[in-house]
Amino acid sequence: MPASAIMATPVIAAAEPVSDDAEALLALSRAAGSAARQIEFAVPDAYCVTCINAIETGLGRLPQVVSARVNLSQRWVRVVFAPEKGSVLDLPRAIRASGYRTHALDPVADGRQDQALHELIRCMAVAGFAAGNIMLFSVSIWSGADAATRDMFHWISALIALPAIAYAGRPFFRSAFAALRVGRTNMDVPISIGVVLATLLSLWETIHSGAHAYFDASTMLLFFLLVGRTFDHLMREKARGAIANLARLTPRGVTRWLADGTTAYVAAEDVTPGMLLLLRAGERVPVDCRIVEGAGDVDLSIVTGESMAVAVGPGASLAAGAINLRAVLKVEAERTASDSFLSQMAILMETAEASRTTHRRIADRAASIYAPAVHASALLTLLGWGFFVGDWHAAMLNAVAVLIITCPCALALAVPVVHAVAAGRLFRNGIMMRDGTALERAAAVTDIAFDKTGTLTVGAVRYVGQASGDPAMLPIAASLARHSQHPLAVALSAAAPAAPLVVEEVSEAAGQGMQARADGATWRLGSAPFCGGIDIDGDDRGAGTEVCLGRGGAVVAVFSFADAIRPDAASAVAELEHGCKGVRMLSGDGPQAVRAVAEALGIRRHAARLSPEAKLADLQAEAAAGRRVMMVGDGINDAPALRAAHVSMAPSSASDIGRSAADFVFTNGRLASVPFVLGIARRADRLVRENLVLAIGYNALALPLAVTGHVTPLVAAVAMSTSSILVVANALRLDFGTNLVPREEPVPGNVRVEAVRS
Amino acid sequence: MNGLVILIPAAICLGLLALVTFLWSLKSGQYDDLKGASERILDDEAPIRRSEKP
């Protein structure tokens, strides 16, 4: 669904800086055989076989490429290349030349996750094999195999079951052991105890030629549980991979000026205060620094929430995370990376995390009640049969039957299956969910707090209209604006077709505007004083920004710009208020801009000029008042608030830190995602509760049978599988309902890709 | 009873064979890109992948 994100927010996508560095790329690659290296690039826009062809063919033409293979599920391409035959920088260039956005991926984090999934699948395969084969023997035992044959079948079953359980049970045993060691209990504790006891008892029965062995039940139990767990893991992996795919390669290094006038590449962590650095256009500011030489504009929207680009000159301080828009700047580092603005936000986030009301997963809460109840009834069964009936052998058998029949197979499936179905549903609608607890927390939300810039608005200026002057001036202004890279100029040139003018002698004055000669006159485009008019002061200016066009020292036209509100913001806000949620706006931008957006969207409660600390304090006050707030924001300054909120959401255009702080990330560029997530969360919550009731109710029905000794391995197997199937079938109901986007993804790049292919 | 002596080992061996085959296919990366594999079938232009050079 990244494809739809491009459609909705073209300016943001185009403005994303592209900074590749050969050393940084080589550091991300790893050896693959002799003299070859391997690296992965994300290709978030690839979606079909033509994309595969375009990318692989484009890369294949390079002499240094040994092989290139696109992985369409994960949306990356793995390239094996020979560094001595050509530069690694050609690889991302070749992918971009094929018409796809790309950035290098960090292989370390991905590799570890893959191993966990592979272990789960291997365990599942082994458990499935064991359960299937043992079931064959069990069926013949149930249909009346005689004594000697039964013993033999039991022995063969044991032979298969023991190594299988030892291998496939490890994920559960590990987790149960870890929980017990810190004095807690989770769902894996009763599972592990049930499986181990059932296996040991069955072994005892087998040795003593008993009639009942539960090898089939214990392996089947493991198999079902592993299916649920793998499902859960896959869904989370998919969302995590998609979020990682969106992340650009963060600047790991910067270009440094050396004393002899040459430049060198240093890692961001190695920058010390006083070091002179070179900041190219489009680069993100790596550490807090001060400008020594050069002037230009910086985009602070992601740092402070300010919607307009800010002009800076020598002596100005830059916060880490700001984007240098135009000129090459020579800057002096003022702090190290670990002291910079970004890191301060990270520290604030940690304190926010600590103050967040700890949410206990609903499954763990159920387990903490369920496990003691089950173990108590098993113990009572043992003691009851032992003392009152006097048959300790039957007592042991029945106690284990209680453990098996109540072993929370359906219970353990009840929550993850619902969450996996919900995650799949959200994923298809362009929303990534970080983990299941986010869904549980979202179900309890009472208030929603929105950030303004980049969340309610698209975070990029758009041309709104002409405030004064002759309409014929617009094409002239547009053709002048084509010669500047300033965001306002870019917006202006996109607003109108250029006039047939010959523009000459273009010069730019940073922070003021541009001047050029055309049609025999001197034109100026920029601020009012620069063009010969009177400046309108500060906050009285209104929500947007104005650009004047001057001819020969007099203003002839004024154009208005504003940060465009997301198209469906008003309907999303109305939908949330209709659902009885309190909607608020917390912004770091000026009061005028905030009020204009609030009025346009009908948000009554809003606050402007909030520092990151103030946003955090606001959310903590709300939480203390017992309200559960969902924070929707995108900036670096929102990150602590995103972490402090009960649950949080960010658009995919958000800053890396904002995106990683959020529980949900929506890539569809639509604010309708917010009510959609809340709706899914509420339905999921209801289904989880239904499932818990179903599973526990089923077990409660079977419990008296087990206590009174009427449960045979056959009854256990039937009860276990039917309750599991019931729970899964119930969870699948979540997949019905209207979607935000149609199931098939839109295909914006189709024409372009076809052209590349032919 | 005599039949079982042959049939049971045969059945278990077949099961084991399936298990080993599955683990091998998992290890060799055949499940890494299910979506890509289903799309690549449609690519009739390139029976041999152009990107792989000798």
mmCIF file of N, CA, C and O in Angstrom, chain A residues 277-355:
data_model
loop_
_atom_site.group_PDB
_atom_site.id
_atom_site.type_symbol
_atom_site.label_atom_id
_atom_site.label_comp_id
_atom_site.label_asym_id
_atom_site.label_seq_id
_atom_site.Cartn_x
_atom_site.Cartn_y
_atom_site.Cartn_z
ATOM 1 N N LEU A 277 31.354 20.962 9.653
ATOM 2 C CA LEU A 277 30.685 19.965 8.824
ATOM 3 C C LEU A 277 30.097 20.600 7.578
ATOM 4 O O LEU A 277 29.825 21.808 7.549
ATOM 5 N N LEU A 278 29.899 19.786 6.566
ATOM 6 C CA LEU A 278 29.296 20.246 5.317
ATOM 7 C C LEU A 278 27.895 19.647 5.222
ATOM 8 O O LEU A 278 27.705 18.450 5.371
ATOM 9 N N LEU A 279 26.927 20.534 4.990
ATOM 10 C CA LEU A 279 25.537 20.072 4.927
ATOM 11 C C LEU A 279 25.012 20.351 3.533
ATOM 12 O O LEU A 279 24.848 21.503 3.145
ATOM 13 N N ARG A 280 24.747 19.311 2.763
ATOM 14 C CA ARG A 280 24.272 19.525 1.400
ATOM 15 C C ARG A 280 22.771 19.752 1.402
ATOM 16 O O ARG A 280 22.091 19.474 2.377
ATOM 17 N N ALA A 281 22.261 20.228 0.279
ATOM 18 C CA ALA A 281 20.822 20.450 0.157
ATOM 19 C C ALA A 281 20.105 19.112 0.245
ATOM 20 O O ALA A 281 20.536 18.127 -0.353
ATOM 21 N N GLY A 282 19.025 19.069 1.002
ATOM 22 C CA GLY A 282 18.262 17.832 1.120
ATOM 23 C C GLY A 282 18.717 16.957 2.261
ATOM 24 O O GLY A 282 18.066 15.963 2.581
ATOM 25 N N GLU A 283 19.813 17.306 2.901
ATOM 26 C CA GLU A 283 20.309 16.470 3.996
ATOM 27 C C GLU A 283 19.652 16.858 5.309
ATOM 28 O O GLU A 283 19.291 18.003 5.526
ATOM 29 N N ARG A 284 19.570 15.887 6.183
ATOM 30 C CA ARG A 284 19.044 16.126 7.512
ATOM 31 C C ARG A 284 20.185 16.586 8.407
ATOM 32 O O ARG A 284 21.312 16.097 8.280
ATOM 33 N N VAL A 285 19.909 17.518 9.306
ATOM 34 C CA VAL A 285 20.929 18.004 10.230
ATOM 35 C C VAL A 285 21.263 16.877 11.207
ATOM 36 O O VAL A 285 20.376 16.399 11.901
ATOM 37 N N PRO A 286 22.531 16.413 11.260
ATOM 38 C CA PRO A 286 22.851 15.232 12.071
ATOM 39 C C PRO A 286 22.951 15.515 13.570
ATOM 40 O O PRO A 286 22.549 14.693 14.384
ATOM 41 N N VAL A 287 23.534 16.667 13.941
ATOM 42 C CA VAL A 287 23.656 17.027 15.363
ATOM 43 C C VAL A 287 23.273 18.499 15.482
ATOM 44 O O VAL A 287 23.230 19.215 14.494
ATOM 45 N N ASP A 288 23.011 18.955 16.703
ATOM 46 C CA ASP A 288 22.730 20.371 16.894
ATOM 47 C C ASP A 288 23.956 21.162 16.469
ATOM 48 O O ASP A 288 25.078 20.845 16.876
ATOM 49 N N CYS A 289 23.770 22.201 15.652
ATOM 50 C CA CYS A 289 24.939 22.924 15.148
ATOM 51 C C CYS A 289 24.591 24.377 14.840
ATOM 52 O O CYS A 289 23.436 24.797 14.922
ATOM 53 N N ARG A 290 25.608 25.128 14.486
ATOM 54 C CA ARG A 290 25.464 26.554 14.206
ATOM 55 C C ARG A 290 26.025 26.795 12.815
ATOM 56 O O ARG A 290 27.062 26.236 12.444
ATOM 57 N N ILE A 291 25.375 27.667 12.051
ATOM 58 C CA ILE A 291 25.833 27.926 10.681
ATOM 59 C C ILE A 291 27.042 28.858 10.705
ATOM 60 O O ILE A 291 27.035 29.886 11.374
ATOM 61 N N VAL A 292 28.101 28.470 10.004
ATOM 62 C CA VAL A 292 29.294 29.298 9.913
ATOM 63 C C VAL A 292 29.271 30.072 8.605
ATOM 64 O O VAL A 292 29.575 31.256 8.552
ATOM 65 N N GLU A 293 28.887 29.393 7.559
ATOM 66 C CA GLU A 293 28.945 29.994 6.243
ATOM 67 C C GLU A 293 27.766 29.508 5.425
ATOM 68 O O GLU A 293 27.374 28.349 5.511
ATOM 69 N N GLY A 294 27.182 30.406 4.643
ATOM 70 C CA GLY A 294 26.077 30.033 3.788
ATOM 71 C C GLY A 294 24.741 30.411 4.404
ATOM 72 O O GLY A 294 24.644 30.633 5.615
ATOM 73 N N ALA A 295 23.745 30.555 3.567
ATOM 74 C CA ALA A 295 22.410 30.886 4.040
ATOM 75 C C ALA A 295 21.418 30.087 3.223
ATOM 76 O O ALA A 295 21.680 29.749 2.065
ATOM 77 N N GLY A 296 20.298 29.779 3.827
ATOM 78 C CA GLY A 296 19.322 28.978 3.095
ATOM 79 C C GLY A 296 18.046 28.843 3.896
ATOM 80 O O GLY A 296 17.767 29.655 4.783
ATOM 81 N N ASP A 297 17.274 27.841 3.585
ATOM 82 C CA ASP A 297 16.034 27.603 4.303
ATOM 83 C C ASP A 297 16.078 26.217 4.911
ATOM 84 O O ASP A 297 16.639 25.300 4.312
ATOM 85 N N VAL A 298 15.482 26.106 6.100
ATOM 86 C CA VAL A 298 15.386 24.779 6.678
ATOM 87 C C VAL A 298 13.926 24.457 6.938
ATOM 88 O O VAL A 298 13.119 25.336 7.227
ATOM 89 N N ASP A 299 13.616 23.182 6.797
ATOM 90 C CA ASP A 299 12.273 22.693 7.062
ATOM 91 C C ASP A 299 12.245 22.178 8.497
ATOM 92 O O ASP A 299 12.899 21.195 8.821
ATOM 93 N N LEU A 300 11.481 22.876 9.344
ATOM 94 C CA LEU A 300 11.431 22.482 10.757
ATOM 95 C C LEU A 300 10.143 21.738 11.072
ATOM 96 O O LEU A 300 9.877 21.439 12.223
ATOM 97 N N SER A 301 9.338 21.450 10.034
ATOM 98 C CA SER A 301 7.992 20.945 10.311
ATOM 99 C C SER A 301 8.027 19.692 11.178
ATOM 100 O O SER A 301 7.171 19.482 12.021
ATOM 101 N N ILE A 302 9.067 18.891 10.995
ATOM 102 C CA ILE A 302 9.109 17.640 11.729
ATOM 103 C C ILE A 302 9.756 17.837 13.108
ATOM 104 O O ILE A 302 9.614 17.041 14.016
ATOM 105 N N VAL A 303 10.455 18.986 13.283
ATOM 106 C CA VAL A 303 11.111 19.251 14.567
ATOM 107 C C VAL A 303 10.190 19.985 15.527
ATOM 108 O O VAL A 303 10.027 19.606 16.678
ATOM 109 N N THR A 304 9.579 21.090 15.038
ATOM 110 C CA THR A 304 8.769 21.908 15.940
ATOM 111 C C THR A 304 7.297 21.932 15.567
ATOM 112 O O THR A 304 6.474 22.400 16.338
ATOM 113 N N GLY A 305 6.955 21.464 14.386
ATOM 114 C CA GLY A 305 5.568 21.538 13.965
ATOM 115 C C GLY A 305 5.280 22.807 13.185
ATOM 116 O O GLY A 305 4.158 23.039 12.750
ATOM 117 N N GLU A 306 6.297 23.642 13.010
ATOM 118 C CA GLU A 306 6.117 24.857 12.231
ATOM 119 C C GLU A 306 5.891 24.479 10.768
ATOM 120 O O GLU A 306 6.664 23.717 10.193
ATOM 121 N N SER A 307 4.838 25.044 10.149
ATOM 122 C CA SER A 307 4.504 24.550 8.813
ATOM 123 C C SER A 307 5.305 25.218 7.701
ATOM 124 O O SER A 307 5.415 24.689 6.618
ATOM 125 N N MET A 308 5.864 26.407 7.947
ATOM 126 C CA MET A 308 6.564 27.118 6.883
ATOM 127 C C MET A 308 8.082 26.935 7.022
ATOM 128 O O MET A 308 8.611 26.906 8.132
ATOM 129 N N ALA A 309 8.772 26.893 5.892
ATOM 130 C CA ALA A 309 10.225 26.806 5.913
ATOM 131 C C ALA A 309 10.780 28.082 6.556
ATOM 132 O O ALA A 309 10.208 29.156 6.418
ATOM 133 N N VAL A 310 11.868 27.926 7.286
ATOM 134 C CA VAL A 310 12.444 29.057 8.009
ATOM 135 C C VAL A 310 13.763 29.429 7.348
ATOM 136 O O VAL A 310 14.597 28.568 7.056
ATOM 137 N N ALA A 311 13.950 30.753 7.107
ATOM 138 C CA ALA A 311 15.199 31.206 6.509
ATOM 139 C C ALA A 311 16.269 31.278 7.584
ATOM 140 O O ALA A 311 16.009 31.722 8.700
ATOM 141 N N VAL A 312 17.462 30.814 7.275
ATOM 142 C CA VAL A 312 18.553 30.849 8.248
ATOM 143 C C VAL A 312 19.798 31.420 7.572
ATOM 144 O O VAL A 312 19.976 31.303 6.365
ATOM 145 N N GLY A 313 20.645 32.041 8.392
ATOM 146 C CA GLY A 313 21.888 32.607 7.881
ATOM 147 C C GLY A 313 23.006 32.311 8.848
ATOM 148 O O GLY A 313 22.790 31.604 9.855
ATOM 149 N N PRO A 314 24.206 32.827 8.594
ATOM 150 C CA PRO A 314 25.348 32.572 9.478
ATOM 151 C C PRO A 314 25.007 32.923 10.919
ATOM 152 O O PRO A 314 24.380 33.952 11.185
ATOM 153 N N GLY A 315 25.404 32.076 11.854
ATOM 154 C CA GLY A 315 25.154 32.322 13.267
ATOM 155 C C GLY A 315 23.902 31.626 13.774
ATOM 156 O O GLY A 315 23.723 31.466 14.976
ATOM 157 N N ALA A 316 23.008 31.213 12.878
ATOM 158 C CA ALA A 316 21.761 30.587 13.303
ATOM 159 C C ALA A 316 22.026 29.163 13.814
ATOM 160 O O ALA A 316 22.902 28.476 13.301
ATOM 161 N N SER A 317 21.280 28.762 14.826
ATOM 162 C CA SER A 317 21.410 27.408 15.355
ATOM 163 C C SER A 317 20.421 26.482 14.667
ATOM 164 O O SER A 317 19.295 26.868 14.375
ATOM 165 N N LEU A 318 20.856 25.272 14.419
ATOM 166 C CA LEU A 318 19.985 24.283 13.792
ATOM 167 C C LEU A 318 19.827 23.100 14.740
ATOM 168 O O LEU A 318 20.806 22.615 15.292
ATOM 169 N N ALA A 319 18.576 22.641 14.907
ATOM 170 C CA ALA A 319 18.346 21.466 15.743
ATOM 171 C C ALA A 319 18.501 20.210 14.891
ATOM 172 O O ALA A 319 18.151 20.212 13.713
ATOM 173 N N ALA A 320 19.029 19.163 15.475
ATOM 174 C CA ALA A 320 19.172 17.900 14.759
ATOM 175 C C ALA A 320 17.794 17.436 14.291
ATOM 176 O O ALA A 320 16.823 17.529 15.034
ATOM 177 N N GLY A 321 17.728 16.956 13.055
ATOM 178 C CA GLY A 321 16.458 16.471 12.526
ATOM 179 C C GLY A 321 15.853 17.407 11.504
ATOM 180 O O GLY A 321 15.044 17.003 10.691
ATOM 181 N N ALA A 322 16.253 18.701 11.534
ATOM 182 C CA ALA A 322 15.747 19.638 10.533
ATOM 183 C C ALA A 322 16.323 19.260 9.170
ATOM 184 O O ALA A 322 17.383 18.639 9.087
ATOM 185 N N ILE A 323 15.616 19.643 8.110
ATOM 186 C CA ILE A 323 16.123 19.329 6.766
ATOM 187 C C ILE A 323 16.621 20.615 6.107
ATOM 188 O O ILE A 323 15.905 21.618 6.078
ATOM 189 N N ASN A 324 17.836 20.568 5.609
ATOM 190 C CA ASN A 324 18.393 21.699 4.872
ATOM 191 C C ASN A 324 17.823 21.665 3.465
ATOM 192 O O ASN A 324 18.017 20.709 2.734
ATOM 193 N N LEU A 325 17.090 22.704 3.088
ATOM 194 C CA LEU A 325 16.331 22.608 1.842
ATOM 195 C C LEU A 325 17.108 22.946 0.584
ATOM 196 O O LEU A 325 16.937 22.317 -0.442
ATOM 197 N N ARG A 326 17.915 24.000 0.612
ATOM 198 C CA ARG A 326 18.453 24.464 -0.669
ATOM 199 C C ARG A 326 19.970 24.497 -0.747
ATOM 200 O O ARG A 326 20.588 23.757 -1.488
ATOM 201 N N ALA A 327 20.543 25.453 0.013
ATOM 202 C CA ALA A 327 21.945 25.772 -0.210
ATOM 203 C C ALA A 327 22.868 24.814 0.521
ATOM 204 O O ALA A 327 22.454 24.102 1.434
ATOM 205 N N VAL A 328 24.136 24.818 0.111
ATOM 206 C CA VAL A 328 25.145 24.077 0.852
ATOM 207 C C VAL A 328 25.547 24.936 2.051
ATOM 208 O O VAL A 328 25.824 26.116 1.903
ATOM 209 N N LEU A 329 25.513 24.348 3.227
ATOM 210 C CA LEU A 329 25.832 25.104 4.435
ATOM 211 C C LEU A 329 27.097 24.546 5.066
ATOM 212 O O LEU A 329 27.336 23.340 5.055
ATOM 213 N N LYS A 330 27.899 25.460 5.607
ATOM 214 C CA LYS A 330 29.052 25.028 6.390
ATOM 215 C C LYS A 330 28.664 25.271 7.836
ATOM 216 O O LYS A 330 28.328 26.403 8.202
ATOM 217 N N VAL A 331 28.663 24.247 8.631
ATOM 218 C CA VAL A 331 28.182 24.404 10.001
ATOM 219 C C VAL A 331 29.216 23.898 10.993
ATOM 220 O O VAL A 331 30.096 23.103 10.656
ATOM 221 N N GLU A 332 29.081 24.404 12.225
ATOM 222 C CA GLU A 332 29.966 23.959 13.288
ATOM 223 C C GLU A 332 29.125 23.189 14.296
ATOM 224 O O GLU A 332 28.100 23.700 14.766
ATOM 225 N N ALA A 333 29.545 21.990 14.622
ATOM 226 C CA ALA A 333 28.774 21.178 15.570
ATOM 227 C C ALA A 333 28.820 21.824 16.948
ATOM 228 O O ALA A 333 29.865 22.302 17.383
ATOM 229 N N GLU A 334 27.664 21.894 17.611
ATOM 230 C CA GLU A 334 27.618 22.477 18.956
ATOM 231 C C GLU A 334 27.512 21.408 20.028
ATOM 232 O O GLU A 334 27.878 21.635 21.168
ATOM 233 N N ARG A 335 26.950 20.285 19.672
ATOM 234 C CA ARG A 335 26.807 19.200 20.644
ATOM 235 C C ARG A 335 27.178 17.892 19.961
ATOM 236 O O ARG A 335 27.194 17.816 18.737
ATOM 237 N N THR A 336 27.414 16.862 20.745
ATOM 238 C CA THR A 336 27.617 15.543 20.162
ATOM 239 C C THR A 336 26.249 14.947 19.836
ATOM 240 O O THR A 336 25.218 15.460 20.282
ATOM 241 N N ALA A 337 26.255 13.875 19.059
ATOM 242 C CA ALA A 337 24.993 13.254 18.665
ATOM 243 C C ALA A 337 24.179 12.836 19.878
ATOM 244 O O ALA A 337 22.963 12.944 19.903
ATOM 245 N N SER A 338 24.873 12.392 20.939
ATOM 246 C CA SER A 338 24.141 11.881 22.103
ATOM 247 C C SER A 338 23.549 13.008 22.947
ATOM 248 O O SER A 338 22.713 12.747 23.807
ATOM 249 N N ASP A 339 23.983 14.288 22.722
ATOM 250 C CA ASP A 339 23.408 15.408 23.470
ATOM 251 C C ASP A 339 22.401 16.187 22.649
ATOM 252 O O ASP A 339 21.810 17.136 23.128
ATOM 253 N N SER A 340 22.241 15.832 21.372
ATOM 254 C CA SER A 340 21.452 16.652 20.468
ATOM 255 C C SER A 340 19.964 16.527 20.725
ATOM 256 O O SER A 340 19.514 15.671 21.479
ATOM 257 N N PHE A 341 19.247 17.401 20.037
ATOM 258 C CA PHE A 341 17.797 17.486 20.178
ATOM 259 C C PHE A 341 17.108 16.121 20.081
ATOM 260 O O PHE A 341 16.270 15.771 20.917
ATOM 261 N N LEU A 342 17.527 15.351 19.078
ATOM 262 C CA LEU A 342 16.926 14.034 18.878
ATOM 263 C C LEU A 342 17.087 13.157 20.109
ATOM 264 O O LEU A 342 16.154 12.479 20.539
ATOM 265 N N SER A 343 18.298 13.178 20.679
ATOM 266 C CA SER A 343 18.543 12.324 21.832
ATOM 267 C C SER A 343 17.791 12.812 23.053
ATOM 268 O O SER A 343 17.362 12.025 23.888
ATOM 269 N N GLN A 344 17.641 14.161 23.147
ATOM 270 C CA GLN A 344 16.844 14.683 24.268
ATOM 271 C C GLN A 344 15.414 14.171 24.167
ATOM 272 O O GLN A 344 14.782 13.835 25.165
ATOM 273 N N MET A 345 14.920 14.110 22.942
ATOM 274 C CA MET A 345 13.574 13.572 22.739
ATOM 275 C C MET A 345 13.524 12.097 23.163
ATOM 276 O O MET A 345 12.556 11.654 23.759
ATOM 277 N N ALA A 346 14.587 11.374 22.842
ATOM 278 C CA ALA A 346 14.625 9.957 23.211
ATOM 279 C C ALA A 346 14.572 9.797 24.725
ATOM 280 O O ALA A 346 13.906 8.900 25.244
ATOM 281 N N ILE A 347 15.267 10.707 25.448
ATOM 282 C CA ILE A 347 15.252 10.634 26.913
ATOM 283 C C ILE A 347 13.857 10.949 27.442
ATOM 284 O O ILE A 347 13.319 10.252 28.305
ATOM 285 N N LEU A 348 13.243 12.002 26.856
ATOM 286 C CA LEU A 348 11.866 12.349 27.241
ATOM 287 C C LEU A 348 10.935 11.166 27.006
ATOM 288 O O LEU A 348 10.039 10.896 27.795
ATOM 289 N N MET A 349 11.183 10.435 25.892
ATOM 290 C CA MET A 349 10.337 9.293 25.570
ATOM 291 C C MET A 349 10.458 8.206 26.628
ATOM 292 O O MET A 349 9.482 7.557 26.968
ATOM 293 N N GLU A 350 11.681 8.030 27.129
ATOM 294 C CA GLU A 350 11.861 7.002 28.152
ATOM 295 C C GLU A 350 11.088 7.335 29.422
ATOM 296 O O GLU A 350 10.441 6.487 30.016
ATOM 297 N N THR A 351 11.159 8.627 29.835
ATOM 298 C CA THR A 351 10.415 9.013 31.033
ATOM 299 C C THR A 351 8.921 8.886 30.779
ATOM 300 O O THR A 351 8.159 8.507 31.660
ATOM 301 N N ALA A 352 8.505 9.202 29.543
ATOM 302 C CA ALA A 352 7.089 9.080 29.210
ATOM 303 C C ALA A 352 6.643 7.631 29.319
ATOM 304 O O ALA A 352 5.586 7.325 29.856
ATOM 305 N N GLU A 353 7.498 6.735 28.830
ATOM 306 C CA GLU A 353 7.211 5.301 28.866
ATOM 307 C C GLU A 353 6.985 4.841 30.305
ATOM 308 O O GLU A 353 6.051 4.104 30.604
ATOM 309 N N ALA A 354 7.849 5.346 31.201
ATOM 310 C CA ALA A 354 7.766 4.924 32.602
ATOM 311 C C ALA A 354 6.456 5.377 33.239
ATOM 312 O O ALA A 354 5.920 4.701 34.107
ATOM 313 N N SER A 355 5.948 6.542 32.795
ATOM 314 C CA SER A 355 4.755 7.077 33.450
ATOM 315 C C SER A 355 3.476 6.508 32.847
ATOM 316 O O SER A 355 2.394 6.713 33.368
#
